[in-house]
XYZ file of C-alpha atoms in Angstrom:
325
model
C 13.161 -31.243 -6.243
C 14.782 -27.903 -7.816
C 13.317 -24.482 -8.199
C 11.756 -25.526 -12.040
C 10.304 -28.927 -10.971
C 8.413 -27.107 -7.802
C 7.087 -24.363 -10.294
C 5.773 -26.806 -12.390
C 4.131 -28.890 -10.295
C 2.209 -26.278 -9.053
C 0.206 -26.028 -11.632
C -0.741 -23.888 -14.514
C -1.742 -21.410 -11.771
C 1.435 -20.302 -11.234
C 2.286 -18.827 -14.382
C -1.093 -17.052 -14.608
C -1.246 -13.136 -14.821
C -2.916 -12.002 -11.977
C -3.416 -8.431 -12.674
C -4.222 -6.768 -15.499
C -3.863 -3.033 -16.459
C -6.715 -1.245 -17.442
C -6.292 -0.857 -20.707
C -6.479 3.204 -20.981
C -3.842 3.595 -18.131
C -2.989 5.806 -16.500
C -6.103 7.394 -14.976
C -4.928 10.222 -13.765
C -1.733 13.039 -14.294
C -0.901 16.068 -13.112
C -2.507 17.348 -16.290
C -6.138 16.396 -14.451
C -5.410 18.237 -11.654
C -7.328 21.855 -10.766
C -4.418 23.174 -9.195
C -0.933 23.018 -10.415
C 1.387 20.138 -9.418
C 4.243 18.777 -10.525
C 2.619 14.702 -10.400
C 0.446 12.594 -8.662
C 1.690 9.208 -7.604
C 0.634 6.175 -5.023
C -2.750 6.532 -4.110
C -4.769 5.092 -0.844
C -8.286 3.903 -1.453
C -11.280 3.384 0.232
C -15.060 3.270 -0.241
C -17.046 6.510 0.567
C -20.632 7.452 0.142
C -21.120 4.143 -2.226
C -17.924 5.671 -4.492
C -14.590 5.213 -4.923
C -12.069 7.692 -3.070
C -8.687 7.818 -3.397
C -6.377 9.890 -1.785
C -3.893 10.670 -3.483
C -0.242 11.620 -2.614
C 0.512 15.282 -5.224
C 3.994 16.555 -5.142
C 3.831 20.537 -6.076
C 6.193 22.321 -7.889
C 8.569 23.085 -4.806
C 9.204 19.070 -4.553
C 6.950 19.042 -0.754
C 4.261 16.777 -0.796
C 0.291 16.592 0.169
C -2.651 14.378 0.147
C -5.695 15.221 -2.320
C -8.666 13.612 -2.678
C -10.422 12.442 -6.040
C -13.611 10.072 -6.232
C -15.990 8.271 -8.744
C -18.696 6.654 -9.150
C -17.013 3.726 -10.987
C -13.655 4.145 -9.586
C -12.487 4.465 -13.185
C -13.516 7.736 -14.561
C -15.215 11.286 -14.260
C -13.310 12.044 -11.365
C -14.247 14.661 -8.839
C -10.690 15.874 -7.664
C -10.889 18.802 -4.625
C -9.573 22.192 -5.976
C -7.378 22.570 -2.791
C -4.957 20.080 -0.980
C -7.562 17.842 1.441
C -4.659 16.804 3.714
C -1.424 18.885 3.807
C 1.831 19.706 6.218
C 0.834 21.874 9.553
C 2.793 24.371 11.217
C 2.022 22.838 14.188
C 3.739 19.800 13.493
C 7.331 19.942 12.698
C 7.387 16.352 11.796
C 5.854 17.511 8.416
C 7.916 20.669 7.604
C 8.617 19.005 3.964
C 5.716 17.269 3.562
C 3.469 14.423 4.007
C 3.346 11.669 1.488
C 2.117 7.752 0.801
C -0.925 7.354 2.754
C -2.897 4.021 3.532
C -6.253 4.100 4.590
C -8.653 1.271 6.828
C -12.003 2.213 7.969
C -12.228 1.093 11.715
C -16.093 -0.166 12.221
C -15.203 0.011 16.251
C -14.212 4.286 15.936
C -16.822 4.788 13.333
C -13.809 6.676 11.479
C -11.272 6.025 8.770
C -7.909 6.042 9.918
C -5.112 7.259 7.689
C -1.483 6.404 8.043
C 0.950 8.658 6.543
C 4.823 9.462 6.106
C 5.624 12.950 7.504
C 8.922 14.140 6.166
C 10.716 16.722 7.563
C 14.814 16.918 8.225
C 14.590 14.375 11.074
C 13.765 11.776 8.115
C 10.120 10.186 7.582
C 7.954 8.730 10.562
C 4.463 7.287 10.757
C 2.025 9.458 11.249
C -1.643 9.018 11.984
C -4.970 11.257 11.583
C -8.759 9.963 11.982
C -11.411 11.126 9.841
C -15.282 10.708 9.059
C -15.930 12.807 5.876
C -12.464 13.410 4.039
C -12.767 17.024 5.133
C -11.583 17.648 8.986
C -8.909 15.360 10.069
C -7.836 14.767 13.995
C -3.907 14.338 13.995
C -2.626 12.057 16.434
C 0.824 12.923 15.146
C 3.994 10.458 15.069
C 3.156 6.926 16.029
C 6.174 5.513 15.439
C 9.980 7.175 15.740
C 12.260 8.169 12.876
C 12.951 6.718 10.589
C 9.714 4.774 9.407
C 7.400 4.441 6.402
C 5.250 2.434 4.496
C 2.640 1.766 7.504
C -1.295 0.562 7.319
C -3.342 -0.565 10.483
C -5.759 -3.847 10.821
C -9.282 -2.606 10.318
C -10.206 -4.582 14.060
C -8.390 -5.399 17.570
C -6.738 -8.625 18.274
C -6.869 -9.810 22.088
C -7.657 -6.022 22.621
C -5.212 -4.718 20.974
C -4.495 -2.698 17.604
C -2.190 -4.212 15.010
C -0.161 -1.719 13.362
C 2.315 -2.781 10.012
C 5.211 -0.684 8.703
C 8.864 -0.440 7.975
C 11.566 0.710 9.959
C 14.522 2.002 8.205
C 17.362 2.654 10.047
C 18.813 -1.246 9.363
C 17.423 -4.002 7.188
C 14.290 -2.828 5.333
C 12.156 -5.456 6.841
C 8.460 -5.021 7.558
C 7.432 -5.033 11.176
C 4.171 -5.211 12.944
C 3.551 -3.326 16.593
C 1.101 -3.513 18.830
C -0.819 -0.806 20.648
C -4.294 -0.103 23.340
C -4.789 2.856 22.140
C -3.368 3.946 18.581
C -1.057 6.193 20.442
C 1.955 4.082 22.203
C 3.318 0.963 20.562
C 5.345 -2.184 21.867
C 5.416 -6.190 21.201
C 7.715 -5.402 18.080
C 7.952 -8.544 15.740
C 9.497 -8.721 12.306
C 6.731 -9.736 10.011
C 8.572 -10.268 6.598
C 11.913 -10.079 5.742
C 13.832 -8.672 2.616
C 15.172 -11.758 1.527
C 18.768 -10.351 0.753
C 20.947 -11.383 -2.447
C 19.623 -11.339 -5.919
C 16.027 -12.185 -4.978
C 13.408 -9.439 -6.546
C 12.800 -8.355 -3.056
C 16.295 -8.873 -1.858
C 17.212 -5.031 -0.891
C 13.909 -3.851 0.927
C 10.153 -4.657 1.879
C 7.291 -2.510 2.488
C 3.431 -2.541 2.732
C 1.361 -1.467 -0.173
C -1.999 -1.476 0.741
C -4.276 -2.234 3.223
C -4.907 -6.029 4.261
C -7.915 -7.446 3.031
C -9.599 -9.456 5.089
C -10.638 -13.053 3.367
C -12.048 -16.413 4.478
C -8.458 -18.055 4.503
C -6.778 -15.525 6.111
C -5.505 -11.687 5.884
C -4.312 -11.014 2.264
C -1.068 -9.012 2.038
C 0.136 -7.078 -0.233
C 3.381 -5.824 -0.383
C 6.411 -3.941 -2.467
C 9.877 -5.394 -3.131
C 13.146 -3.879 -3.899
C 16.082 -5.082 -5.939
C 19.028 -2.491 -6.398
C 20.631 -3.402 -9.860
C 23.060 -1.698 -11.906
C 20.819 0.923 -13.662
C 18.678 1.178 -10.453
C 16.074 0.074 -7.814
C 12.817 -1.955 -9.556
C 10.226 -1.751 -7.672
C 7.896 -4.797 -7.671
C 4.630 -6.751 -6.110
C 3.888 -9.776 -3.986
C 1.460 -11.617 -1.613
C 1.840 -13.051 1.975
C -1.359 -14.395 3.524
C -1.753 -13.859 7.298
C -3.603 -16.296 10.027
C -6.920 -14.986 10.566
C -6.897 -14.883 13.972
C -3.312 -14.349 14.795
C -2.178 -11.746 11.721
C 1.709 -11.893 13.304
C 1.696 -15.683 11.675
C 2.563 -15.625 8.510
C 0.975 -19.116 6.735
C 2.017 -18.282 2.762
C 4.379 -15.669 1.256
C 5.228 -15.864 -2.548
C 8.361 -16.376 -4.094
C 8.135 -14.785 -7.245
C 6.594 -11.378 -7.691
C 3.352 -10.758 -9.400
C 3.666 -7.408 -10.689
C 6.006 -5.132 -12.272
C 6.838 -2.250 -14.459
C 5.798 -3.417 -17.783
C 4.620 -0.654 -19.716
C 5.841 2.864 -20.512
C 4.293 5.109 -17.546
C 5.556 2.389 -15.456
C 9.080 2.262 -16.897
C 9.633 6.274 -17.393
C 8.855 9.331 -15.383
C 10.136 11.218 -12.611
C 11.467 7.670 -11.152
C 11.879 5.096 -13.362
C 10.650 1.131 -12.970
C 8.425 1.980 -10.029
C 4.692 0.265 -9.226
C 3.786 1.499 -5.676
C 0.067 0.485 -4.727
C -1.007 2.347 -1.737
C -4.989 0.669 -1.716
C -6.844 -1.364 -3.300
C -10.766 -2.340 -3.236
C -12.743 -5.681 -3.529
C -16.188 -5.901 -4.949
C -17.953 -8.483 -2.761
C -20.357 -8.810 -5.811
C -17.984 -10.265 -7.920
C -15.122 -11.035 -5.788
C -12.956 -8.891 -8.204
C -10.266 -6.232 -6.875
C -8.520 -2.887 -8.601
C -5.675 -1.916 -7.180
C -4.173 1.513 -7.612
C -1.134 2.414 -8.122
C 1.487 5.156 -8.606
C 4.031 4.674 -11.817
C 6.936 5.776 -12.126
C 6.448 8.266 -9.693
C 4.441 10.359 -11.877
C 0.870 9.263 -12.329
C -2.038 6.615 -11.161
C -3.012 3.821 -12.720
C -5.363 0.896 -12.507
C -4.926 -3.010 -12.662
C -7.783 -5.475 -11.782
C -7.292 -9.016 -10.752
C -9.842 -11.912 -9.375
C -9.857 -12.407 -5.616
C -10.401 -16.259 -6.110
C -7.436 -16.593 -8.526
C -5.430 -15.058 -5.977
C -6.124 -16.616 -3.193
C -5.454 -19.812 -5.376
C -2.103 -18.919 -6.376
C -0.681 -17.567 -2.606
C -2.092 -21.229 -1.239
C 0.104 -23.154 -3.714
C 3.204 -20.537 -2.485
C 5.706 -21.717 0.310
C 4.935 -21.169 3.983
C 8.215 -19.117 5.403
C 10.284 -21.299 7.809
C 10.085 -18.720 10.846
C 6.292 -18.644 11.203
């Protein structure tokens, strides 16, 4: 059976959109900002106080990076955005001297805290840094948590077998996405690839990287992650699934072929860099099963898509389980 007969016989599913753009994208520029910046781009979210927050990676005008926060009632509009960087670079961490950037929060019931995972950039490259919080105001830096160089990183919201499960992407060799393992948040071992960049002409073929935080469902731990294809006018960056065993998230039971969302429209397509979609969270109402993801486009701004928890959980079942879980 070839690629086309397998697609088909999938069922309608398959060619279903799964996300859809707010119409009245994006929902937030530099222009909304109280302070002045150069963009806003690739937002974490969470749920705080019964609101959405998101927390925002803004580049200023220098080309360093910090984290700002923004929230709303409806996660939509009417944002409250904080008049002064929540989150920036410290003088007593070198590890940041040129900024920190992409962050990824999980609330962790256990700590009582939300943990945020962030890319400190200095000229020793980016590493994985991680600070604990419980209001979005004072932050406790744990520091690096992983060596240089290392990105795109997100922790499990629980322990496994008593340990911490930690996801992110080494780059030094192949952009693959690996998952650690760790007692205490602080030292990490047990490293296992977790998905591969495929290689070739595939959409994720040059590199792989988490986008937001895994979402914990009934059939398993719902990943979502960014792919990379370097063409001739460029890297696109683009979206995909993997579902993860629920009780052993280093088992990878579905990963999608195809991916499910890409630069479409203009704020997607042009900017500061072009044909980019980088989600860094995304939130599920449990009273309608329905997410919104946000993410940054084209490096330059946020926007919003919205897609049904039960169609995707639908369409990653009918997807391929990888041969080396």
């Amino acid at each position: 059976m070839n690629y086309f007969e397998t697609r088909l016989n999938a069922g309608d599913n398959t060619f279903k959109e799964l996300f859809h753009r707010y119409p009245y994208n994006p929902i937030l520029t530099a222009k909304d900002w109280p302070y002045p910046v150069n963009v806003v781009l690739n937002p974490a979210a969470t749920f705080f106080d019964n609101k959405v927050l998101l927390l925002a990676r803004v580049e200023d005008r220098r080309g360093f990076s910090h984290l700002t926060k923004a929230i709303s009632d409806d996660g939509i509009s009417n944002w409250t955005i904080d008049r002064t960087p929540t989150l920036s670079s410290s003088n007593e961490h070198p590890e940041e001297a040129w900024g920190i950037e992409d962050p990824r929060i999980t609330y962790i019931d256990e700590l009582k805290k939300y943990a945020v995972t962030y890319t400190a950039y200095s000229s020793c490259g980016p590493v994985v840094s991680l600070a604990l919080t419980d209001d979005f105001v004072d932050f406790e830096r744990m520091g690096p948590i992983m060596p240089p160089e290392d990105k795109d990183a997100v922790l499990f919201p629980c322990r496994f077998n008593s340990h911490w499960i930690l996801i992110h992407r080494p780059i030094e060799h192949d952009a693959h996405i690996w998952v650690s393992c760790s007692e205490n948040l602080k030292y990490w071992g047990n490293h296992k690839v977790l998905i591969n960049a495929r290689g070739g002409s595939w959409w994720d073929g040059s590199k792989v990287g988490i986008s937001a935080q895994p979402l914990k469902t009934d059939r398993g731990w719902l990943i979502l992650y960014h792919g990379v294809r370097e063409t001739a006018s460029g890297a696109i960056y683009r979206l995909g699934f993997a579902l993860l065993d629920l009780e052993n998230p280093l088992k990878v039971l579905h990963r999608s072929d195809e991916w499910v969302f890409g630069p479409q429209e203009y704020y997607e397509k042009e900017g500061d860099v072009r044909d980019i979609v980088f989600p860094c969270g995304w939130l599920l109402n449990p009273n309608d099963n329905k997410i919104k993801m946000y993410y940054g486009a084209a490096d330059t701004c946020i926007a919003l898509a919205t897609a049904s928890l039960d169609e995707i959980l639908s369409y990653i079942e009918s997807c391929p389980t990888p041969e080396n879980s």
